[in-house]
Coordinates of N, CA and C in Angstrom, one line a residue:
X9 N 6.0 -47.7 36.1 CA 5.7 -48.4 34.8 C 6.9 -48.4 34.0
X10 N 7.1 -49.5 33.4 CA 8.3 -49.8 32.6 C 7.8 -50.0 31.2
X11 N 8.7 -50.1 30.2 CA 8.4 -50.3 28.8 C 7.9 -51.7 28.6
X12 N 8.1 -52.6 29.6 CA 7.7 -54.0 29.4 C 6.2 -54.2 29.9
X13 N 5.7 -53.2 30.6 CA 4.3 -53.2 31.1 C 3.4 -53.3 29.9
X14 N 2.3 -54.1 30.0 CA 1.4 -54.2 28.9 C 0.5 -53.0 28.8
X15 N 0.4 -52.1 29.8 CA -0.5 -51.0 29.8 C 0.2 -49.7 29.2
X16 N 1.4 -49.8 28.8 CA 2.1 -48.6 28.4 C 2.0 -48.4 26.8
X17 N 2.1 -47.2 26.4 CA 2.0 -46.9 24.9 C 3.3 -47.4 24.2
X18 N 3.2 -47.8 23.0 CA 4.4 -48.2 22.2 C 5.4 -47.0 22.1
X19 N 6.6 -47.3 21.9 CA 7.6 -46.2 21.7 C 7.2 -45.3 20.5
X20 N 7.6 -44.1 20.6 CA 7.3 -43.1 19.6 C 8.1 -43.4 18.3
X21 N 7.5 -43.1 17.2 CA 8.2 -43.2 15.9 C 8.3 -41.8 15.3
X22 N 9.4 -41.5 14.8 CA 9.6 -40.2 14.2 C 9.4 -40.3 12.7
X23 N 8.5 -39.4 12.2 CA 8.1 -39.4 10.8 C 8.8 -38.2 10.1
X24 N 9.5 -38.5 9.0 CA 10.2 -37.4 8.3 C 9.4 -37.2 7.0
X25 N 9.0 -36.0 6.7 CA 8.3 -35.7 5.5 C 9.2 -35.0 4.4
X26 N 10.4 -35.4 4.4 CA 11.4 -34.8 3.4 C 11.0 -35.2 2.0
X27 N 10.5 -36.4 1.8 CA 10.1 -36.8 0.4 C 8.9 -36.1 0.0
X28 N 8.0 -35.8 0.9 CA 6.7 -35.1 0.5 C 7.1 -33.7 0.1
X29 N 8.0 -33.1 0.9 CA 8.4 -31.7 0.6 C 9.1 -31.6 -0.8
X30 N 9.8 -32.6 -1.1 CA 10.5 -32.6 -2.4 C 9.6 -32.8 -3.6
X31 N 8.4 -33.5 -3.3 CA 7.5 -33.8 -4.4 C 6.5 -32.6 -4.6
X32 N 6.6 -31.6 -3.8 CA 5.7 -30.4 -3.9 C 5.9 -29.7 -5.2
X33 N 4.9 -29.0 -5.6 CA 5.0 -28.2 -6.9 C 6.2 -27.2 -6.8
X34 N 7.0 -27.1 -7.8 CA 8.1 -26.2 -7.8 C 7.7 -24.7 -7.6
X35 N 8.5 -23.9 -7.0 CA 8.2 -22.5 -6.7 C 7.8 -21.8 -8.0
X36 N 7.0 -20.8 -7.9 CA 6.6 -20.0 -9.0 C 7.8 -19.3 -9.6
X37 N 8.1 -19.6 -10.8 CA 9.4 -19.1 -11.4 C 9.3 -17.6 -11.6
X38 N 8.2 -17.1 -12.0 CA 8.1 -15.6 -12.3 C 8.4 -14.8 -11.1
X39 N 7.7 -15.2 -10.0 CA 7.9 -14.5 -8.7 C 9.4 -14.6 -8.2
X40 N 10.0 -15.8 -8.4 CA 11.4 -16.0 -8.0 C 12.3 -15.1 -8.9
X41 N 12.0 -15.0 -10.2 CA 12.8 -14.2 -11.0 C 12.7 -12.7 -10.6
X42 N 11.5 -12.3 -10.2 CA 11.4 -10.9 -9.7 C 12.2 -10.7 -8.4
X43 N 12.0 -11.6 -7.5 CA 12.6 -11.5 -6.1 C 14.1 -11.5 -6.2
X44 N 14.6 -12.4 -7.1 CA 16.1 -12.6 -7.3 C 16.7 -11.6 -8.2
X45 N 15.9 -10.7 -8.9 CA 16.3 -9.7 -9.8 C 17.1 -10.4 -11.0
X46 N 16.6 -11.4 -11.5 CA 17.2 -12.1 -12.6 C 16.9 -11.3 -13.9
X47 N 17.6 -11.6 -15.0 CA 17.3 -10.9 -16.3 C 15.8 -11.1 -16.7
X48 N 15.2 -12.3 -16.4 CA 13.8 -12.5 -16.8 C 12.9 -11.5 -15.9
X49 N 13.2 -11.5 -14.6 CA 12.4 -10.6 -13.8 C 12.6 -9.1 -14.2
X50 N 13.8 -8.8 -14.6 CA 14.1 -7.4 -15.0 C 13.3 -7.1 -16.3
X51 N 13.2 -8.1 -17.2 CA 12.4 -7.9 -18.4 C 10.9 -7.7 -18.1
X52 N 10.4 -8.5 -17.1 CA 9.0 -8.3 -16.8 C 8.8 -6.9 -16.3
X53 N 9.6 -6.4 -15.4 CA 9.4 -5.1 -14.8 C 9.6 -4.0 -15.9
X54 N 10.6 -4.2 -16.8 CA 10.7 -3.3 -18.0 C 9.5 -3.2 -18.8
X55 N 8.8 -4.4 -19.0 CA 7.6 -4.5 -19.8 C 6.5 -3.6 -19.2
X56 N 6.4 -3.7 -17.8 CA 5.4 -2.9 -17.1 C 5.7 -1.4 -17.2
X57 N 6.9 -1.1 -17.1 CA 7.3 0.3 -17.2 C 7.1 0.9 -18.6
X58 N 7.4 0.0 -19.6 CA 7.1 0.4 -21.0 C 5.6 0.6 -21.2
X59 N 4.8 -0.3 -20.7 CA 3.4 -0.1 -20.9 C 2.8 1.2 -20.2
X60 N 3.4 1.5 -19.0 CA 2.9 2.7 -18.3 C 3.4 3.9 -19.1
X61 N 4.6 3.9 -19.6 CA 5.1 5.0 -20.4 C 4.3 5.2 -21.7
X62 N 4.0 4.1 -22.4 CA 3.2 4.3 -23.6 C 1.8 4.9 -23.3
X63 N 1.2 4.4 -22.2 CA -0.1 5.0 -21.8 C 0.1 6.5 -21.5
X64 N 1.1 6.9 -20.8 CA 1.3 8.3 -20.4 C 1.5 9.1 -21.7
X65 N 2.3 8.6 -22.6 CA 2.5 9.4 -23.9 C 1.3 9.5 -24.7
X66 N 0.5 8.4 -24.8 CA -0.8 8.5 -25.6 C -1.7 9.6 -25.0
X67 N -1.9 9.6 -23.7 CA -2.8 10.5 -23.1 C -2.2 11.9 -23.1
X68 N -0.9 12.1 -23.1 CA -0.3 13.4 -23.2 C -0.6 13.9 -24.6
X69 N -0.5 13.1 -25.6 CA -0.9 13.4 -27.0 C -2.3 13.9 -27.1
X70 N -3.2 13.2 -26.4 CA -4.6 13.6 -26.3 C -4.8 15.0 -25.8
X71 N -4.1 15.3 -24.7 CA -4.1 16.6 -24.0 C -3.6 17.7 -24.9
X72 N -2.4 17.4 -25.5 CA -1.8 18.4 -26.4 C -2.6 18.7 -27.6
X73 N -3.2 17.6 -28.1 CA -4.1 17.8 -29.3 C -5.4 18.6 -28.9
X74 N -6.0 18.1 -27.8 CA -7.2 18.8 -27.4 C -7.1 20.2 -27.0
X75 N -6.1 20.5 -26.2 CA -6.0 21.9 -25.8 C -5.1 22.8 -26.7
X76 N -4.2 22.1 -27.5 CA -3.4 22.9 -28.4 C -4.2 23.3 -29.7
X77 N -5.3 22.5 -30.0 CA -6.0 22.8 -31.2 C -6.9 24.1 -31.0
X78 N -7.2 24.4 -29.7 CA -8.1 25.5 -29.5 C -7.5 26.8 -29.9
X79 N -6.3 27.2 -29.4 CA -5.7 28.5 -29.9 C -5.5 28.5 -31.4
X80 N -5.2 27.3 -32.0 CA -5.1 27.2 -33.4 C -6.4 27.5 -34.1
X81 N -7.5 27.0 -33.6 CA -8.8 27.2 -34.1 C -9.2 28.7 -34.0
X82 N -8.8 29.4 -32.9 CA -9.2 30.8 -32.8 C -8.3 31.6 -33.7
X83 N -7.1 31.2 -34.0 CA -6.2 32.0 -34.9 C -6.7 31.8 -36.4
X84 N -7.1 30.6 -36.7 CA -7.5 30.3 -38.1 C -8.9 30.9 -38.4
X85 N -9.8 30.8 -37.4 CA -11.2 31.3 -37.6 C -11.5 32.3 -36.5
X86 N -11.0 33.6 -36.7 CA -11.2 34.6 -35.7 C -12.7 34.9 -35.4
X87 N -13.6 34.5 -36.2 CA -15.0 34.7 -36.0 C -15.5 33.9 -34.8
X88 N -14.9 32.7 -34.6 CA -15.3 31.8 -33.5 C -14.9 32.5 -32.2
X89 N -13.9 33.3 -32.1 CA -13.5 33.9 -30.9 C -14.5 35.0 -30.5
X90 N -15.3 35.4 -31.4 CA -16.3 36.5 -31.0 C -17.6 35.9 -30.5
X91 N -17.8 34.6 -30.6 CA -19.0 34.0 -30.2 C -19.1 34.0 -28.6
X92 N -20.4 34.4 -28.2 CA -20.6 34.5 -26.7 C -21.6 33.3 -26.4
X93 N -21.2 32.7 -25.3 CA -22.1 31.6 -24.7 C -22.4 32.0 -23.3
X94 N -23.7 32.2 -22.9 CA -24.1 32.7 -21.6 C -23.3 33.9 -21.2
X95 N -23.1 34.8 -22.2 CA -22.5 36.1 -21.9 C -21.0 36.0 -21.8
X96 N -20.4 34.9 -22.1 CA -18.9 34.7 -21.9 C -18.4 34.4 -23.3
X97 N -17.3 35.0 -23.7 CA -16.6 34.7 -25.0 C -16.2 33.2 -25.0
X98 N -16.3 32.6 -26.1 CA -16.1 31.1 -26.3 C -14.6 30.8 -25.9
X99 N -13.6 31.5 -26.3 CA -12.2 31.2 -25.8 C -12.1 31.1 -24.3
X100 N -12.7 32.1 -23.6 CA -12.6 32.1 -22.2 C -13.3 30.9 -21.6
X101 N -14.4 30.6 -22.2 CA -15.2 29.5 -21.7 C -14.4 28.1 -21.9
X102 N -13.9 28.0 -23.1 CA -13.2 26.7 -23.4 C -11.9 26.6 -22.6
X103 N -11.0 27.6 -22.7 CA -9.7 27.5 -22.1 C -9.7 27.8 -20.6
X104 N -10.6 28.6 -20.1 CA -10.6 28.9 -18.7 C -11.6 28.1 -17.9
X105 N -12.6 27.5 -18.5 CA -13.5 26.7 -17.7 C -13.6 25.3 -18.0
X106 N -13.7 24.9 -19.3 CA -13.9 23.5 -19.7 C -12.6 22.8 -19.8
X107 N -11.5 23.5 -19.8 CA -10.2 22.7 -19.9 C -9.9 21.9 -18.6
X108 N -10.4 22.5 -17.4 CA -10.1 21.8 -16.2 C -10.9 20.4 -16.0
X109 N -12.2 20.4 -16.4 CA -12.8 19.1 -16.3 C -12.2 18.1 -17.3
X110 N -11.8 18.6 -18.5 CA -11.1 17.8 -19.5 C -9.8 17.2 -18.9
X111 N -9.0 18.0 -18.2 CA -7.8 17.5 -17.6 C -8.1 16.5 -16.5
X112 N -9.1 16.8 -15.7 CA -9.5 15.8 -14.6 C -9.9 14.5 -15.2
X113 N -10.7 14.6 -16.3 CA -11.1 13.3 -17.0 C -9.9 12.5 -17.5
X114 N -9.0 13.2 -18.1 CA -7.8 12.5 -18.7 C -7.0 11.9 -17.5
X115 N -6.9 12.7 -16.4 CA -6.2 12.1 -15.2 C -6.9 10.9 -14.6
X116 N -8.2 11.0 -14.6 CA -9.0 9.8 -14.1 C -8.8 8.6 -15.0
X117 N -8.8 8.8 -16.3 CA -8.6 7.7 -17.3 C -7.2 7.2 -17.1
X118 N -6.2 8.0 -16.9 CA -4.8 7.5 -16.7 C -4.7 6.6 -15.5
X119 N -5.3 7.1 -14.4 CA -5.2 6.3 -13.2 C -5.9 4.9 -13.4
X120 N -7.0 5.0 -14.0 CA -7.8 3.7 -14.2 C -7.0 2.7 -15.1
X121 N -6.5 3.2 -16.2 CA -5.8 2.4 -17.1 C -4.4 1.9 -16.6
X122 N -3.8 2.8 -15.8 CA -2.5 2.4 -15.2 C -2.7 1.3 -14.2
X123 N -3.8 1.4 -13.4 CA -4.1 0.3 -12.4 C -4.4 -1.0 -13.2
X124 N -5.1 -0.9 -14.3 CA -5.4 -2.1 -15.1 C -4.1 -2.7 -15.6
X125 N -3.1 -1.9 -16.0 CA -1.8 -2.4 -16.4 C -1.1 -3.1 -15.3
X126 N -1.2 -2.6 -14.1 CA -0.6 -3.2 -12.9 C -1.3 -4.5 -12.6
X127 N -2.6 -4.5 -12.7 CA -3.4 -5.7 -12.4 C -3.0 -6.8 -13.4
X128 N -2.9 -6.5 -14.7 CA -2.5 -7.4 -15.7 C -1.1 -8.0 -15.4
X129 N -0.2 -7.1 -14.9 CA 1.2 -7.5 -14.5 C 1.1 -8.5 -13.4
X130 N 0.3 -8.2 -12.4 CA 0.2 -9.1 -11.2 C -0.4 -10.4 -11.6
X131 N -1.4 -10.4 -12.5 CA -2.0 -11.6 -13.0 C -1.0 -12.5 -13.8
X132 N -0.1 -11.8 -14.5 CA 1.0 -12.5 -15.2 C 1.9 -13.2 -14.2
X133 N 2.2 -12.5 -13.2 CA 3.2 -13.0 -12.2 C 2.5 -14.2 -11.4
X134 N 1.2 -14.1 -11.1 CA 0.6 -15.1 -10.3 C 0.1 -16.3 -11.1
X135 N 0.1 -16.1 -12.5 CA -0.4 -17.2 -13.3 C 0.5 -18.5 -13.1
X136 N -0.2 -19.6 -12.9 CA 0.5 -20.8 -12.7 C 1.3 -21.2 -14.0
X137 N 2.5 -21.7 -13.8 CA 3.2 -22.1 -15.0 C 2.7 -23.4 -15.5
X138 N 2.6 -23.5 -16.8 CA 2.1 -24.7 -17.5 C 3.1 -25.7 -17.6

């Protein structure tokens, strides 16, 4: 069979999609800034770190206030230290027993809120540019 035969297929045509690729939506700028470590990407990461630090400091203040107030309470009102609950003195019960569930609760809250900060950061990065 030759190209002049009526039963053969027409010659192949090469199609170039360079123009279609050029018309595509531009790359997500925020992700590119992060990947290329530009000043904008650096500012985004610093914002996340600052949010995480602020959260940690706020919860540390809650712990210091919550646990630090107890010895102060027992020093100011010594009568409270003599109270027995279930046969155990109140200072032992509060500082020795209930402080651990309090710390676990604060730790749980920190993890939950820190993950929410990270999800907000990811949503900011994935948000389509207007």
